[in-house]
PDB file of C-alpha atoms in Angstrom:
ATOM      1  CA  UNK A1213      19.581  -1.568 -21.517  1.00 92.00           C
ATOM      2  CA  UNK A1214      17.109   1.072 -21.029  1.00 95.00           C
ATOM      3  CA  UNK A1215      15.367   0.688 -17.749  1.00 97.00           C
ATOM      4  CA  UNK A1216      12.226   2.742 -16.314  1.00 98.00           C
ATOM      5  CA  UNK A1217      12.551   3.548 -12.793  1.00 98.00           C
ATOM      6  CA  UNK A1218       9.950   4.748 -10.151  1.00 98.00           C
ATOM      7  CA  UNK A1219      10.452   6.643  -7.060  1.00 98.00           C
ATOM      8  CA  UNK A1220       7.485   6.996  -4.120  1.00 98.00           C
ATOM      9  CA  UNK A1221       6.813   8.695  -1.131  1.00 97.00           C
ATOM     10  CA  UNK A1222      10.044  10.485   0.628  1.00 97.00           C
ATOM     11  CA  UNK A1223      12.332   9.231  -2.086  1.00 98.00           C
ATOM     12  CA  UNK A1224      10.921  11.681  -4.906  1.00 97.00           C
ATOM     13  CA  UNK A1225      11.841  14.549  -2.451  1.00 97.00           C
ATOM     14  CA  UNK A1226      15.388  13.546  -3.382  1.00 97.00           C
ATOM     15  CA  UNK A1227      14.666  12.724  -6.785  1.00 97.00           C
ATOM     16  CA  UNK A1228      12.096  15.368  -7.736  1.00 97.00           C
ATOM     17  CA  UNK A1229      10.695  13.297 -10.116  1.00 97.00           C
ATOM     18  CA  UNK A1230       8.590  10.213 -10.116  1.00 97.00           C
ATOM     19  CA  UNK A1231       9.604   8.530 -13.077  1.00 98.00           C
ATOM     20  CA  UNK A1232      12.650   8.188 -15.337  1.00 98.00           C
ATOM     21  CA  UNK A1233      14.162   5.807 -18.082  1.00 97.00           C
ATOM     22  CA  UNK A1234      18.005   5.397 -17.963  1.00 96.00           C
ATOM     23  CA  UNK A1235      20.772   3.814 -19.846  1.00 94.00           C
ATOM     24  CA  UNK A1236      22.064   1.192 -17.316  1.00 92.00           C
ATOM     25  CA  UNK A1237      25.241  -0.928 -17.844  1.00 89.00           C
ATOM     26  CA  UNK A1238      25.354  -3.486 -15.383  1.00 91.00           C
ATOM     27  CA  UNK A1239      23.915  -6.887 -14.873  1.00 94.00           C
ATOM     28  CA  UNK A1240      22.554  -6.764 -11.283  1.00 97.00           C
ATOM     29  CA  UNK A1241      19.887  -4.527  -9.099  1.00 97.00           C
ATOM     30  CA  UNK A1242      22.649  -3.371  -6.957  1.00 97.00           C
ATOM     31  CA  UNK A1243      24.811  -2.002  -9.982  1.00 96.00           C
ATOM     32  CA  UNK A1244      21.679  -0.039 -10.871  1.00 97.00           C
ATOM     33  CA  UNK A1245      21.692   1.293  -7.396  1.00 97.00           C
ATOM     34  CA  UNK A1246      25.246   2.411  -7.800  1.00 96.00           C
ATOM     35  CA  UNK A1247      24.254   4.734 -10.752  1.00 96.00           C
ATOM     36  CA  UNK A1248      21.391   6.412  -8.875  1.00 97.00           C
ATOM     37  CA  UNK A1249      23.488   6.858  -5.846  1.00 97.00           C
ATOM     38  CA  UNK A1250      25.754   8.892  -8.164  1.00 96.00           C
ATOM     39  CA  UNK A1251      22.838  10.769  -9.530  1.00 96.00           C
ATOM     40  CA  UNK A1252      21.085  11.346  -6.370  1.00 97.00           C
ATOM     41  CA  UNK A1253      23.765  11.857  -3.260  1.00 93.00           C
ATOM     42  CA  UNK A1254      21.299  11.563  -0.340  1.00 96.00           C
ATOM     43  CA  UNK A1255      19.372   8.575  -1.854  1.00 97.00           C
ATOM     44  CA  UNK A1256      21.986   5.822  -0.138  1.00 95.00           C
ATOM     45  CA  UNK A1257      20.807   7.526   3.322  1.00 95.00           C
ATOM     46  CA  UNK A1258      17.574   6.247   2.812  1.00 96.00           C
ATOM     47  CA  UNK A1259      15.491   3.480   3.564  1.00 96.00           C
ATOM     48  CA  UNK A1260      13.930   1.411   0.605  1.00 98.00           C
ATOM     49  CA  UNK A1261      13.215  -1.647  -0.873  1.00 98.00           C
ATOM     50  CA  UNK A1262      13.367  -2.576  -4.643  1.00 98.00           C
ATOM     51  CA  UNK A1263      10.491  -3.981  -6.802  1.00 98.00           C
ATOM     52  CA  UNK A1264      11.071  -5.277 -10.180  1.00 98.00           C
ATOM     53  CA  UNK A1265       8.185  -6.005 -12.334  1.00 97.00           C
ATOM     54  CA  UNK A1266       6.162  -5.328  -9.038  1.00 97.00           C
ATOM     55  CA  UNK A1267       7.857  -7.950  -7.120  1.00 96.00           C
ATOM     56  CA  UNK A1268      10.297  -7.554  -4.241  1.00 97.00           C
ATOM     57  CA  UNK A1269      13.741  -8.370  -5.084  1.00 98.00           C
ATOM     58  CA  UNK A1270      17.501  -8.407  -3.444  1.00 98.00           C
ATOM     59  CA  UNK A1271      20.490  -6.559  -4.456  1.00 97.00           C
ATOM     60  CA  UNK A1272      21.812  -9.740  -6.009  1.00 97.00           C
ATOM     61  CA  UNK A1273      18.965 -10.149  -8.588  1.00 98.00           C
ATOM     62  CA  UNK A1274      19.448 -10.047 -12.174  1.00 97.00           C
ATOM     63  CA  UNK A1275      18.116  -6.916 -14.005  1.00 97.00           C
ATOM     64  CA  UNK A1276      15.840  -7.850 -16.657  1.00 97.00           C
ATOM     65  CA  UNK A1277      14.524  -4.757 -18.229  1.00 95.00           C
ATOM     66  CA  UNK A1278      11.493  -4.796 -16.360  1.00 97.00           C
ATOM     67  CA  UNK A1279      10.361  -1.703 -14.671  1.00 97.00           C
ATOM     68  CA  UNK A1280      12.126  -0.731 -11.520  1.00 98.00           C
ATOM     69  CA  UNK A1281      10.483   0.897  -8.416  1.00 98.00           C
ATOM     70  CA  UNK A1282      12.247   1.952  -5.039  1.00 98.00           C
ATOM     71  CA  UNK A1283       9.759   1.470  -2.303  1.00 98.00           C
ATOM     72  CA  UNK A1284      10.232   3.660   0.857  1.00 98.00           C
ATOM     73  CA  UNK A1285       8.749   2.168   4.092  1.00 97.00           C
ATOM     74  CA  UNK A1286       4.973   0.992   3.675  1.00 97.00           C
ATOM     75  CA  UNK A1287       2.209   3.251   5.533  1.00 97.00           C
ATOM     76  CA  UNK A1288      -0.937   1.588   4.306  1.00 95.00           C
ATOM     77  CA  UNK A1289      -3.937   1.757   6.462  1.00 90.00           C
TER      78      UNK A1289
ATOM     79  CA  UNK B1345      -6.118 -19.303  -6.899  1.00 47.00           C
ATOM     80  CA  UNK B1346      -8.205 -17.892  -9.663  1.00 52.00           C
ATOM     81  CA  UNK B1347      -6.622 -16.021 -12.413  1.00 58.00           C
ATOM     82  CA  UNK B1348      -9.131 -12.877 -12.117  1.00 69.00           C
ATOM     83  CA  UNK B1349      -7.608  -9.506 -12.889  1.00 77.00           C
ATOM     84  CA  UNK B1350      -6.914  -7.389  -9.711  1.00 86.00           C
ATOM     85  CA  UNK B1351      -9.876  -5.193  -8.623  1.00 89.00           C
ATOM     86  CA  UNK B1352      -9.048  -1.487  -8.106  1.00 94.00           C
ATOM     87  CA  UNK B1353      -8.830  -1.304  -4.020  1.00 97.00           C
ATOM     88  CA  UNK B1354      -7.948   2.203  -4.157  1.00 98.00           C
ATOM     89  CA  UNK B1355     -10.869   5.192  -3.701  1.00 97.00           C
ATOM     90  CA  UNK B1356     -10.031   9.390  -3.993  1.00 98.00           C
ATOM     91  CA  UNK B1357     -10.364  10.654  -0.477  1.00 98.00           C
ATOM     92  CA  UNK B1358     -11.817   9.766   2.776  1.00 98.00           C
ATOM     93  CA  UNK B1359     -14.212   6.568   2.816  1.00 98.00           C
ATOM     94  CA  UNK B1360     -17.545   7.612   3.864  1.00 98.00           C
ATOM     95  CA  UNK B1361     -19.821   6.353   6.443  1.00 97.00           C
ATOM     96  CA  UNK B1362     -22.627   6.404   3.739  1.00 98.00           C
ATOM     97  CA  UNK B1363     -20.197   4.118   1.708  1.00 98.00           C
ATOM     98  CA  UNK B1364     -19.650   1.887   4.685  1.00 98.00           C
ATOM     99  CA  UNK B1365     -23.377   1.651   5.485  1.00 98.00           C
ATOM    100  CA  UNK B1366     -24.398   1.065   2.345  1.00 97.00           C
ATOM    101  CA  UNK B1367     -21.867  -1.969   1.818  1.00 97.00           C
ATOM    102  CA  UNK B1368     -23.145  -3.592   5.028  1.00 97.00           C
ATOM    103  CA  UNK B1369     -27.003  -3.027   3.405  1.00 97.00           C
ATOM    104  CA  UNK B1370     -25.816  -4.741   0.159  1.00 96.00           C
ATOM    105  CA  UNK B1371     -25.392  -7.970   1.821  1.00 96.00           C
ATOM    106  CA  UNK B1372     -28.771  -8.374   3.365  1.00 95.00           C
ATOM    107  CA  UNK B1373     -29.600 -10.629   0.423  1.00 96.00           C
ATOM    108  CA  UNK B1374     -26.622 -12.728   1.095  1.00 96.00           C
ATOM    109  CA  UNK B1375     -28.577 -14.640   3.706  1.00 95.00           C
ATOM    110  CA  UNK B1376     -25.955 -17.532   4.175  1.00 96.00           C
ATOM    111  CA  UNK B1377     -23.862 -15.079   6.149  1.00 97.00           C
ATOM    112  CA  UNK B1378     -24.118 -15.440   9.789  1.00 97.00           C
ATOM    113  CA  UNK B1379     -21.335 -13.182  10.742  1.00 97.00           C
ATOM    114  CA  UNK B1380     -19.723  -9.692   9.445  1.00 98.00           C
ATOM    115  CA  UNK B1381     -16.463  -8.092  10.883  1.00 98.00           C
ATOM    116  CA  UNK B1382     -15.379  -4.687   9.868  1.00 98.00           C
ATOM    117  CA  UNK B1383     -11.931  -3.073  10.325  1.00 98.00           C
ATOM    118  CA  UNK B1384     -11.996   0.799   9.710  1.00 98.00           C
ATOM    119  CA  UNK B1385      -8.371   2.511   9.691  1.00 98.00           C
ATOM    120  CA  UNK B1386      -8.885   6.054  11.001  1.00 98.00           C
ATOM    121  CA  UNK B1387      -6.173   9.117  11.034  1.00 97.00           C
ATOM    122  CA  UNK B1388      -5.235   9.636  14.232  1.00 96.00           C
ATOM    123  CA  UNK B1389      -4.045  13.336  15.397  1.00 96.00           C
ATOM    124  CA  UNK B1390      -0.717  12.248  16.382  1.00 93.00           C
ATOM    125  CA  UNK B1391       1.046  15.242  18.239  1.00 93.00           C
ATOM    126  CA  UNK B1392       4.807  14.943  17.494  1.00 90.00           C
ATOM    127  CA  UNK B1393       7.137  17.552  18.580  1.00 90.00           C
ATOM    128  CA  UNK B1394       4.398  19.562  19.723  1.00 92.00           C
ATOM    129  CA  UNK B1395       2.900  19.618  15.997  1.00 95.00           C
ATOM    130  CA  UNK B1396      -0.701  17.896  15.712  1.00 96.00           C
ATOM    131  CA  UNK B1397      -0.664  15.606  12.665  1.00 97.00           C
ATOM    132  CA  UNK B1398      -4.164  17.518  10.654  1.00 97.00           C
ATOM    133  CA  UNK B1399      -4.087  14.773   7.501  1.00 98.00           C
ATOM    134  CA  UNK B1400      -2.279  12.024   5.779  1.00 98.00           C
ATOM    135  CA  UNK B1401      -1.665  12.259   2.085  1.00 98.00           C
ATOM    136  CA  UNK B1402      -1.547   8.671   0.614  1.00 98.00           C
ATOM    137  CA  UNK B1403       0.240   7.570  -2.337  1.00 98.00           C
ATOM    138  CA  UNK B1404       0.747   4.218  -3.691  1.00 98.00           C
ATOM    139  CA  UNK B1405       2.552   2.304  -6.286  1.00 98.00           C
ATOM    140  CA  UNK B1406      -0.624   1.515  -7.835  1.00 97.00           C
ATOM    141  CA  UNK B1407      -0.344  -1.544 -10.135  1.00 96.00           C
ATOM    142  CA  UNK B1408       1.898  -3.436  -7.386  1.00 97.00           C
ATOM    143  CA  UNK B1409      -0.781  -2.580  -4.557  1.00 98.00           C
ATOM    144  CA  UNK B1410      -3.763  -3.765  -6.476  1.00 97.00           C
ATOM    145  CA  UNK B1411      -2.085  -6.973  -7.222  1.00 97.00           C
ATOM    146  CA  UNK B1412      -0.965  -7.274  -3.275  1.00 97.00           C
ATOM    147  CA  UNK B1413      -4.145  -6.636  -2.490  1.00 97.00           C
ATOM    148  CA  UNK B1414      -5.401  -9.521  -4.841  1.00 97.00           C
ATOM    149  CA  UNK B1415      -3.133 -11.644  -3.634  1.00 97.00           C
ATOM    150  CA  UNK B1416      -4.181 -11.034   0.315  1.00 98.00           C
ATOM    151  CA  UNK B1417      -7.678 -11.755  -0.750  1.00 97.00           C
ATOM    152  CA  UNK B1418      -6.605 -14.817  -2.594  1.00 97.00           C
ATOM    153  CA  UNK B1419      -4.485 -16.047   0.199  1.00 98.00           C
ATOM    154  CA  UNK B1420      -7.249 -15.222   3.015  1.00 98.00           C
ATOM    155  CA  UNK B1421     -10.364 -17.194   0.768  1.00 98.00           C
ATOM    156  CA  UNK B1422      -7.908 -20.211   0.995  1.00 98.00           C
ATOM    157  CA  UNK B1423      -6.908 -20.159   4.593  1.00 98.00           C
ATOM    158  CA  UNK B1424     -10.527 -19.202   6.056  1.00 98.00           C
ATOM    159  CA  UNK B1425     -14.160 -20.113   5.114  1.00 97.00           C
ATOM    160  CA  UNK B1426     -15.309 -16.850   4.043  1.00 98.00           C
ATOM    161  CA  UNK B1427     -18.405 -15.794   1.831  1.00 97.00           C
ATOM    162  CA  UNK B1428     -17.167 -12.684   0.783  1.00 96.00           C
ATOM    163  CA  UNK B1429     -14.420  -9.747   1.410  1.00 97.00           C
ATOM    164  CA  UNK B1430     -14.193  -6.114   0.391  1.00 97.00           C
ATOM    165  CA  UNK B1431     -11.150  -3.906   0.735  1.00 98.00           C
ATOM    166  CA  UNK B1432     -11.076  -0.285   0.139  1.00 98.00           C
ATOM    167  CA  UNK B1433      -8.069   2.167   1.031  1.00 98.00           C
ATOM    168  CA  UNK B1434      -8.136   5.757   0.013  1.00 98.00           C
ATOM    169  CA  UNK B1435      -5.630   7.873  -2.026  1.00 98.00           C
ATOM    170  CA  UNK B1436      -4.935  11.532  -1.677  1.00 98.00           C
ATOM    171  CA  UNK B1437      -5.665  13.518   1.240  1.00 98.00           C
ATOM    172  CA  UNK B1438      -7.462  12.031   4.086  1.00 98.00           C
ATOM    173  CA  UNK B1439      -8.164  14.539   7.552  1.00 98.00           C
ATOM    174  CA  UNK B1440      -7.625  13.369  10.939  1.00 98.00           C
ATOM    175  CA  UNK B1441     -10.839  11.426  11.894  1.00 98.00           C
ATOM    176  CA  UNK B1442     -11.583  10.301   8.408  1.00 98.00           C
ATOM    177  CA  UNK B1443     -11.621   6.600   7.820  1.00 98.00           C
ATOM    178  CA  UNK B1444      -8.951   5.503   5.231  1.00 98.00           C
ATOM    179  CA  UNK B1445      -8.927   2.002   5.063  1.00 98.00           C
ATOM    180  CA  UNK B1446     -12.673  -0.379   5.565  1.00 98.00           C
ATOM    181  CA  UNK B1447     -12.055  -4.457   5.247  1.00 98.00           C
ATOM    182  CA  UNK B1448     -15.231  -6.214   5.319  1.00 98.00           C
ATOM    183  CA  UNK B1449     -15.215  -9.863   5.774  1.00 98.00           C
ATOM    184  CA  UNK B1450     -18.283 -12.010   6.059  1.00 98.00           C
ATOM    185  CA  UNK B1451     -18.622 -15.681   6.562  1.00 98.00           C
ATOM    186  CA  UNK B1452     -21.507 -18.104   7.920  1.00 97.00           C
ATOM    187  CA  UNK B1453     -20.073 -18.464  11.676  1.00 94.00           C
ATOM    188  CA  UNK B1454     -18.330 -15.713  13.629  1.00 95.00           C
ATOM    189  CA  UNK B1455     -15.085 -17.020  14.724  1.00 96.00           C
ATOM    190  CA  UNK B1456     -13.699 -17.349  11.453  1.00 96.00           C
ATOM    191  CA  UNK B1457     -14.264 -13.471  10.735  1.00 97.00           C
ATOM    192  CA  UNK B1458     -12.186 -12.308  13.914  1.00 98.00           C
ATOM    193  CA  UNK B1459      -9.125 -14.385  12.670  1.00 97.00           C
ATOM    194  CA  UNK B1460      -9.699 -13.620   9.114  1.00 98.00           C
ATOM    195  CA  UNK B1461      -9.685  -9.545   9.527  1.00 98.00           C
ATOM    196  CA  UNK B1462      -6.573  -9.627  11.965  1.00 98.00           C
ATOM    197  CA  UNK B1463      -4.922 -11.976   9.126  1.00 98.00           C
ATOM    198  CA  UNK B1464      -6.020  -9.707   6.463  1.00 98.00           C
ATOM    199  CA  UNK B1465      -5.210  -6.044   8.341  1.00 98.00           C
ATOM    200  CA  UNK B1466      -1.887  -7.214   9.131  1.00 97.00           C
ATOM    201  CA  UNK B1467      -1.044  -8.432   5.681  1.00 98.00           C
ATOM    202  CA  UNK B1468      -2.088  -5.033   4.214  1.00 98.00           C
ATOM    203  CA  UNK B1469       0.335  -3.024   6.773  1.00 97.00           C
ATOM    204  CA  UNK B1470       3.441  -5.239   5.934  1.00 96.00           C
ATOM    205  CA  UNK B1471       2.947  -5.932   2.144  1.00 97.00           C
ATOM    206  CA  UNK B1472       0.934  -3.344   0.608  1.00 98.00           C
ATOM    207  CA  UNK B1473       2.996  -0.532  -1.412  1.00 98.00           C
ATOM    208  CA  UNK B1474       1.117   2.548   0.263  1.00 98.00           C
ATOM    209  CA  UNK B1475       2.958   5.688   1.228  1.00 98.00           C
ATOM    210  CA  UNK B1476       1.649   8.435   3.745  1.00 97.00           C
ATOM    211  CA  UNK B1477       2.720  11.638   4.094  1.00 97.00           C
ATOM    212  CA  UNK B1478       1.710  13.029   7.485  1.00 97.00           C
ATOM    213  CA  UNK B1479       0.622  16.633   7.059  1.00 97.00           C
ATOM    214  CA  UNK B1480       0.838  19.148  10.253  1.00 97.00           C
ATOM    215  CA  UNK B1481      -1.271  21.798  11.114  1.00 95.00           C
ATOM    216  CA  UNK B1482       1.708  24.639  10.117  1.00 94.00           C
ATOM    217  CA  UNK B1483       2.110  22.591   6.456  1.00 92.00           C
ATOM    218  CA  UNK B1484       5.162  20.849   7.285  1.00 96.00           C
ATOM    219  CA  UNK B1485       5.243  17.001   6.844  1.00 96.00           C
ATOM    220  CA  UNK B1486       6.827  13.586   7.648  1.00 95.00           C
ATOM    221  CA  UNK B1487       6.464  10.590   6.331  1.00 95.00           C
ATOM    222  CA  UNK B1488       4.292   7.727   8.066  1.00 93.00           C
ATOM    223  CA  UNK B1489       5.978   4.057   8.671  1.00 92.00           C
ATOM    224  CA  UNK B1490       4.064   1.147   9.656  1.00 88.00           C
ATOM    225  CA  UNK B1491       5.507  -0.698  12.564  1.00 81.00           C
TER     226      UNK B1491
END
C-alpha cells in the first residue's frame, strides 16, 4: 500500500526530506521500518517513536494506510 | 470531554512580554477568578563543551501537537477546578533569554492553580511532539531532549 511518511527533527538530517510516499508491502509497523532502514542506513541508530494517524503506536501495530510520522525525542518548552 | 476542534497553540518566534501582559489584562473582566498562575519557559544559554547556546529553533508535528495540547487541556479541566487555561508555544527561532512557552491557568482559589500548572507543564514536556535544535554561537548545533 501507499503510505506517506513524515520525518522530524534530527531524523531529517538522515533522510534530507521531511515527507515522502512509499509503496510498502508489509502488514506491520516493523516491516515499514525495515524498508526505511534499508533506504536510510543510519536511521536504525537513532532514537525515535512512531505515530500512525497522529497516535503513538508499537512496532507490532498493523499498518492502516494512514500517515506515519517518525518522532525523535520531544523537546517542547 | 468536549469535541471542540483543537486550537492552534503555536506562534512564530518568541512570546513577548507585551503579549503576556495583555493576556493578564484580558482577565480583569473575569471576576470569579481569584488566582492566576503562569509558567514561562525561557531559552537557556547552556554551555556545552565550551560552546554556548544562542538560540533554539523549534519545529513540530503540528497537527498531532495541537491535538495533544487539546487533550492535555481537556484532561486538566476534568482534573482541576479551573476557570480558564491558555497555552502558547513558539515555532521557529527563539533566542537565549526569550520566552518559548507560556502556560496560564486561572481559578477561583489558589491551591488549584499550583497543582494544575505543574500537571500541564509536565504533560507538555512529555507528550507533545515538538523538536528543538540548539544553535551555538559558531552556528553548529545539537538537538535538545527533554528529561
